Tab-separated table of C-alpha atoms in Angstrom:
chain	number	residue	atom	x	y	z
A	1301	MET	CA	20.833	26.881	-4.693
A	1302	ARG	CA	17.762	25.242	-3.125
A	1303	ARG	CA	18.723	26.607	0.286
A	1304	VAL	CA	19.501	30.110	-0.979
A	1305	LEU	CA	16.421	30.547	-3.186
A	1306	PRO	CA	13.686	30.892	-0.526
A	1307	TRP	CA	15.775	33.212	1.601
A	1308	THR	CA	16.561	35.400	-1.407
A	1309	VAL	CA	12.892	35.670	-2.363
A	1310	MET	CA	11.897	36.405	1.231
A	1311	ALA	CA	14.560	39.093	1.568
A	1312	LEU	CA	13.456	40.840	-1.642
A	1313	VAL	CA	9.780	40.840	-0.653
A	1314	ALA	CA	10.608	42.002	2.882
A	1315	LEU	CA	12.782	44.808	1.486
A	1316	ALA	CA	9.999	45.910	-0.866
A	1317	MET	CA	7.508	46.012	2.008
A	1318	ALA	CA	9.950	47.909	4.222
A	1319	LEU	CA	10.468	50.530	1.520
A	1320	TYR	CA	6.726	50.784	0.873
A	1321	GLY	CA	5.965	51.711	4.459
A	1322	PRO	CA	3.183	50.737	6.864
A	1323	ILE	CA	0.048	49.163	5.362
A	1324	ALA	CA	-3.084	50.079	7.272
A	1325	GLN	CA	-6.289	48.081	7.454
A	1326	LEU	CA	-8.937	49.123	4.938
A	1327	GLU	CA	-11.433	51.692	6.160
A	1328	HIS	CA	-14.790	50.236	7.155
A	1329	TYR	CA	-13.180	46.774	7.204
A	1330	HIS	CA	-15.817	45.473	9.619
A	1331	ASP	CA	-18.744	46.745	7.527
A	1332	PHE	CA	-19.720	43.563	5.685
A	1333	ALA	CA	-22.452	43.431	3.071
A	1334	ASP	CA	-24.622	40.598	4.392
A	1335	LYS	CA	-25.982	41.490	7.827
A	1336	ARG	CA	-28.988	39.157	7.723
A	1337	ALA	CA	-29.751	37.210	10.886
A	1338	TRP	CA	-31.061	33.643	10.999
A	1339	LEU	CA	-32.315	31.722	14.024
A	1340	GLY	CA	-31.082	34.540	16.207
A	1341	ILE	CA	-27.545	34.418	14.744
A	1342	PRO	CA	-26.377	37.846	13.534
A	1343	ASN	CA	-24.512	37.977	10.230
A	1344	ALA	CA	-25.587	34.354	9.845
A	1345	CYS	CA	-24.095	33.569	6.425
A	1346	ASP	CA	-20.667	34.933	7.326
A	1347	VAL	CA	-20.767	33.081	10.659
A	1348	LEU	CA	-22.114	29.708	9.527
A	1349	SER	CA	-20.018	29.508	6.351
A	1350	ASN	CA	-17.045	28.875	8.651
A	1351	ALA	CA	-18.368	25.424	9.553
A	1352	GLY	CA	-16.598	23.931	6.537
A	1353	PHE	CA	-13.212	24.794	8.074
A	1354	ALA	CA	-14.028	22.629	11.090
A	1355	VAL	CA	-15.013	19.653	8.933
A	1356	VAL	CA	-11.925	19.835	6.717
A	1357	GLY	CA	-9.593	20.518	9.637
A	1358	TRP	CA	-10.930	17.579	11.634
A	1359	TYR	CA	-10.615	15.282	8.608
A	1360	GLY	CA	-7.016	16.401	8.140
A	1361	LEU	CA	-6.129	15.780	11.785
A	1362	VAL	CA	-7.607	12.282	11.538
A	1363	LEU	CA	-5.394	11.635	8.501
A	1364	VAL	CA	-2.342	12.880	10.406
A	1365	ARG	CA	-3.140	10.664	13.376
A	1366	ARG	CA	-3.535	7.598	11.162
A	1367	SER	CA	-0.218	8.335	9.427
A	1368	ARG	CA	1.837	8.807	12.593
A	1369	HIS	CA	3.589	5.437	12.232
A	1370	ASN	CA	4.592	6.077	8.614
A	1371	PRO	CA	8.200	7.372	8.492
A	1372	ALA	CA	7.821	8.415	4.852
A	1373	LEU	CA	5.630	11.311	6.007
A	1374	ASP	CA	7.749	12.400	8.961
A	1375	VAL	CA	9.163	15.447	7.170
A	1376	ILE	CA	5.842	16.962	6.133
A	1377	ARG	CA	3.657	15.797	9.038
A	1378	PRO	CA	4.485	18.664	11.473
A	1379	GLY	CA	3.643	21.361	8.937
A	1380	TYR	CA	0.437	19.652	7.862
A	1381	THR	CA	-0.523	19.191	11.526
A	1382	VAL	CA	-0.243	22.944	12.076
A	1383	PHE	CA	-2.225	23.528	8.878
A	1384	PHE	CA	-5.095	21.217	9.834
A	1385	PHE	CA	-5.216	22.468	13.418
A	1386	ALA	CA	-5.312	26.044	12.124
A	1387	LEU	CA	-8.223	25.130	9.835
A	1388	LEU	CA	-10.112	23.910	12.890
A	1389	LEU	CA	-9.241	27.093	14.791
A	1390	THR	CA	-10.388	29.212	11.836
A	1391	ALA	CA	-13.912	27.833	12.141
A	1392	PHE	CA	-14.163	29.094	15.719
A	1393	GLY	CA	-12.038	32.239	15.416
A	1394	SER	CA	-13.710	33.541	12.271
A	1395	GLY	CA	-17.157	32.517	13.498
A	1396	TRP	CA	-16.564	34.367	16.781
A	1397	TYR	CA	-15.350	37.451	14.924
A	1398	HIS	CA	-18.293	37.614	12.521
A	1399	LEU	CA	-20.839	37.465	15.318
A	1400	MET	CA	-19.771	40.990	16.288
A	1401	PRO	CA	-16.965	42.271	14.028
A	1402	ASP	CA	-14.389	44.536	15.655
A	1403	ASN	CA	-10.613	44.659	16.059
A	1404	ASP	CA	-10.670	42.925	19.447
A	1405	ARG	CA	-12.251	39.844	17.878
A	1406	LEU	CA	-10.385	40.151	14.580
A	1407	ILE	CA	-7.160	38.935	16.174
A	1408	TRP	CA	-8.773	35.486	16.648
A	1409	ASP	CA	-9.682	35.439	12.958
A	1410	ARG	CA	-6.246	36.470	11.710
A	1411	LEU	CA	-4.150	34.264	13.973
A	1412	PRO	CA	-5.419	30.925	12.541
A	1413	ILE	CA	-5.060	32.262	8.986
A	1414	ALA	CA	-1.421	33.143	9.641
A	1415	LEU	CA	-0.848	29.673	11.105
A	1416	LEU	CA	-2.437	28.080	8.031
A	1417	CYS	CA	0.088	29.809	5.819
A	1418	ALA	CA	2.964	28.951	8.162
A	1419	GLY	CA	2.040	25.275	8.339
A	1420	ILE	CA	1.753	24.571	4.647
A	1421	LEU	CA	4.842	26.592	3.741
A	1422	SER	CA	6.991	24.868	6.365
A	1423	ALA	CA	5.852	21.441	5.105
A	1424	VAL	CA	6.787	22.240	1.502
A	1425	TRP	CA	9.990	24.020	2.563
A	1426	ARG	CA	11.266	21.078	4.597
A	1427	GLU	CA	10.513	18.587	1.844
A	1428	THR	CA	12.015	20.581	-1.020
A	1429	VAL	CA	14.879	22.428	0.674
A	1430	GLY	CA	15.775	19.793	3.240
A	1431	ASP	CA	16.092	21.996	6.329
A	1432	GLY	CA	15.228	20.613	9.750
A	1433	ARG	CA	12.523	21.057	12.355
A	1434	TRP	CA	13.601	24.636	13.053
A	1435	VAL	CA	11.717	25.646	9.889
A	1436	ASP	CA	8.408	24.622	11.503
A	1437	VAL	CA	9.259	26.669	14.596
A	1438	PHE	CA	10.451	29.644	12.537
A	1439	TRP	CA	7.275	29.980	10.478
A	1440	THR	CA	4.942	29.316	13.404
A	1441	VAL	CA	6.643	31.983	15.530
A	1442	LEU	CA	6.660	34.413	12.593
A	1443	ALA	CA	2.931	33.818	12.023
A	1444	VAL	CA	2.065	34.568	15.649
A	1445	ALA	CA	4.412	37.567	15.707
A	1446	SER	CA	2.871	39.027	12.533
A	1447	VAL	CA	-0.585	39.166	14.136
A	1448	ALA	CA	0.844	40.422	17.428
A	1449	TRP	CA	2.640	43.226	15.547
A	1450	TRP	CA	-0.586	44.298	13.827
A	1451	ARG	CA	-2.436	44.362	17.157
A	1452	TYR	CA	0.384	46.219	18.896
A	1453	THR	CA	0.611	48.904	16.210
A	1454	ASP	CA	-3.187	49.101	16.071
A	1455	ASN	CA	-3.212	50.116	19.740
A	1456	TYR	CA	-0.871	53.040	19.097
A	1457	ALA	CA	-1.576	54.060	15.492
A	1458	THR	CA	-3.556	52.811	12.492
A	1459	GLY	CA	-2.083	49.303	12.577
A	1460	ASP	CA	0.613	47.896	10.307
A	1461	LEU	CA	-0.338	44.782	8.329
A	1462	ARG	CA	2.978	44.258	6.545
A	1463	PRO	CA	4.229	41.231	8.532
A	1464	TYR	CA	0.785	39.599	8.387
A	1465	LEU	CA	0.521	40.158	4.625
A	1466	PHE	CA	4.081	38.864	4.232
A	1467	VAL	CA	3.136	35.577	5.953
A	1468	GLN	CA	0.050	35.274	3.720
A	1469	PHE	CA	1.886	36.075	0.488
A	1470	MET	CA	4.934	33.853	0.934
A	1471	PRO	CA	3.174	30.484	0.374
A	1472	LEU	CA	1.555	31.792	-2.822
A	1473	LEU	CA	4.990	32.649	-4.177
A	1474	LEU	CA	7.348	30.131	-2.599
A	1475	VAL	CA	5.295	26.906	-2.727
A	1476	PRO	CA	5.034	26.705	-6.547
A	1477	LEU	CA	8.595	28.022	-6.921
A	1478	LEU	CA	10.094	25.455	-4.545
A	1479	GLN	CA	8.067	22.608	-6.013
A	1480	TRP	CA	9.121	23.548	-9.546
A	1481	ARG	CA	12.769	23.903	-8.488
A	1482	ASN	CA	12.679	20.532	-6.720
A	1483	GLY	CA	10.910	18.633	-9.515
A	1484	THR	CA	7.874	17.810	-7.357
A	1485	PRO	CA	5.503	15.403	-9.187
A	1486	LEU	CA	3.050	17.182	-11.464
A	1487	ARG	CA	0.035	15.754	-9.644
A	1488	GLU	CA	1.026	17.426	-6.381
A	1489	ARG	CA	1.872	20.680	-8.098
A	1490	LEU	CA	-1.586	20.685	-9.688
A	1491	TYR	CA	-3.176	20.126	-6.270
A	1492	PHE	CA	-1.361	23.130	-4.867
A	1493	GLY	CA	-1.999	25.202	-7.991
A	1494	ALA	CA	-5.733	24.582	-7.630
A	1495	ALA	CA	-5.608	25.457	-3.920
A	1496	ILE	CA	-3.732	28.688	-4.630
A	1497	GLY	CA	-6.265	29.540	-7.353
A	1498	CYS	CA	-9.124	29.085	-4.876
A	1499	TYR	CA	-7.344	31.252	-2.331
A	1500	VAL	CA	-6.796	34.037	-4.869
A	1501	LEU	CA	-10.496	33.802	-5.761
A	1502	ALA	CA	-11.305	34.074	-2.045
A	1503	LYS	CA	-9.261	37.267	-1.667
A	1504	ALA	CA	-10.897	38.780	-4.763
A	1505	ALA	CA	-14.364	37.936	-3.411
A	1506	GLU	CA	-13.435	39.573	-0.103
A	1507	LEU	CA	-12.624	42.840	-1.878
A	1508	LEU	CA	-15.856	42.654	-3.925
A	1509	ASP	CA	-18.082	41.877	-0.942
A	1510	TYR	CA	-20.796	44.472	-1.643
A	1511	GLN	CA	-20.692	44.183	-5.426
A	1512	ILE	CA	-21.238	40.420	-5.330
A	1513	PHE	CA	-24.052	40.751	-2.781
A	1514	GLN	CA	-25.804	43.346	-4.947
A	1515	HIS	CA	-25.747	41.042	-7.979
A	1516	VAL	CA	-26.294	37.644	-6.322
A	1517	GLU	CA	-28.486	38.851	-3.395
A	1518	TYR	CA	-28.397	35.599	-1.421
A	1519	LEU	CA	-24.567	35.349	-1.320
A	1520	SER	CA	-22.093	38.047	-0.365
A	1521	GLY	CA	-18.482	38.289	-1.400
A	1522	HIS	CA	-17.283	37.580	2.108
A	1523	THR	CA	-19.381	34.442	2.412
A	1524	LEU	CA	-18.004	33.352	-0.968
A	1525	LYS	CA	-14.523	34.040	0.405
A	1526	HIS	CA	-15.145	31.548	3.195
A	1527	LEU	CA	-16.475	28.905	0.817
A	1528	ALA	CA	-13.558	29.307	-1.618
A	1529	SER	CA	-11.076	29.157	1.270
A	1530	VAL	CA	-12.692	25.967	2.578
A	1531	LEU	CA	-12.315	24.477	-0.902
A	1532	ALA	CA	-8.643	25.488	-0.950
A	1533	GLY	CA	-8.141	23.780	2.403
A	1534	LEU	CA	-9.946	20.671	1.188
A	1535	ILE	CA	-7.715	20.420	-1.885
A	1536	VAL	CA	-4.584	20.571	0.282
A	1537	THR	CA	-6.108	17.956	2.581
A	1538	LEU	CA	-6.876	15.645	-0.334
A	1539	ASN	CA	-3.266	15.989	-1.429
A	1540	PHE	CA	-2.114	14.820	2.002
A	1541	ALA	CA	-4.587	11.923	1.813
A	1542	HIS	CA	-3.083	10.960	-1.551
A	1543	ARG	CA	0.431	11.145	-0.120
A	1544	LYS	CA	-0.675	8.955	2.767
A	1545	ARG	CA	-2.069	6.318	0.389
A	1546	GLU	CA	1.102	6.421	-1.719
A	1547	ALA	CA	3.205	5.866	1.389
A	1548	GLY	CA	1.046	2.938	2.419
A	1549	GLY	CA	-0.195	4.649	5.572
């Protein structure tokens, strides 16, 4: 049942998306609320708020390096490595995009995000379902392909985000489901629940970019999205740090 469950869920979601049809990018996607410059940096808040990804990603990679001789973490280490490396890439990719937002730069923002989702899902999948290293390869390739598909269809039509959204949505659904099905310790499930909550908050803030900026003035919804996403990444990183201490690494 553990092996069938994730594939069944994935198939149902994929079928629903296939029946729904292509999902285009929102109109005026690149028109963010906070366009203030600072020290010559355009869109400064949206650019500089990505720095937190670099800090958390670097911290996570240090933890992975220090745990490399601990066999108890061998199953989850590859997925977490992808996750932490993608956090580091997000700082540069998203920062580069927000300097001058357009679709050519957006690919470097979306690719690390897809890899983030692939990394954490493959780590949880391997630990709870028990499949081998091919799971890491499968999700990493699917993440890259989802962004490539959007860019390819964007060159010939309006762009189809379905594979990219699929990669983003699967961890939100499968991680808590697999952990519950596997009897994962409550502490770890709470870590991931908090991280998922922060990520949902980030997506809501992204959609309410202008409304939040109008009410808060010094903070836009998109900047808040970055900060909430950094917090989500930090929570996942702290969970890995806890696992490392438990394993004596």
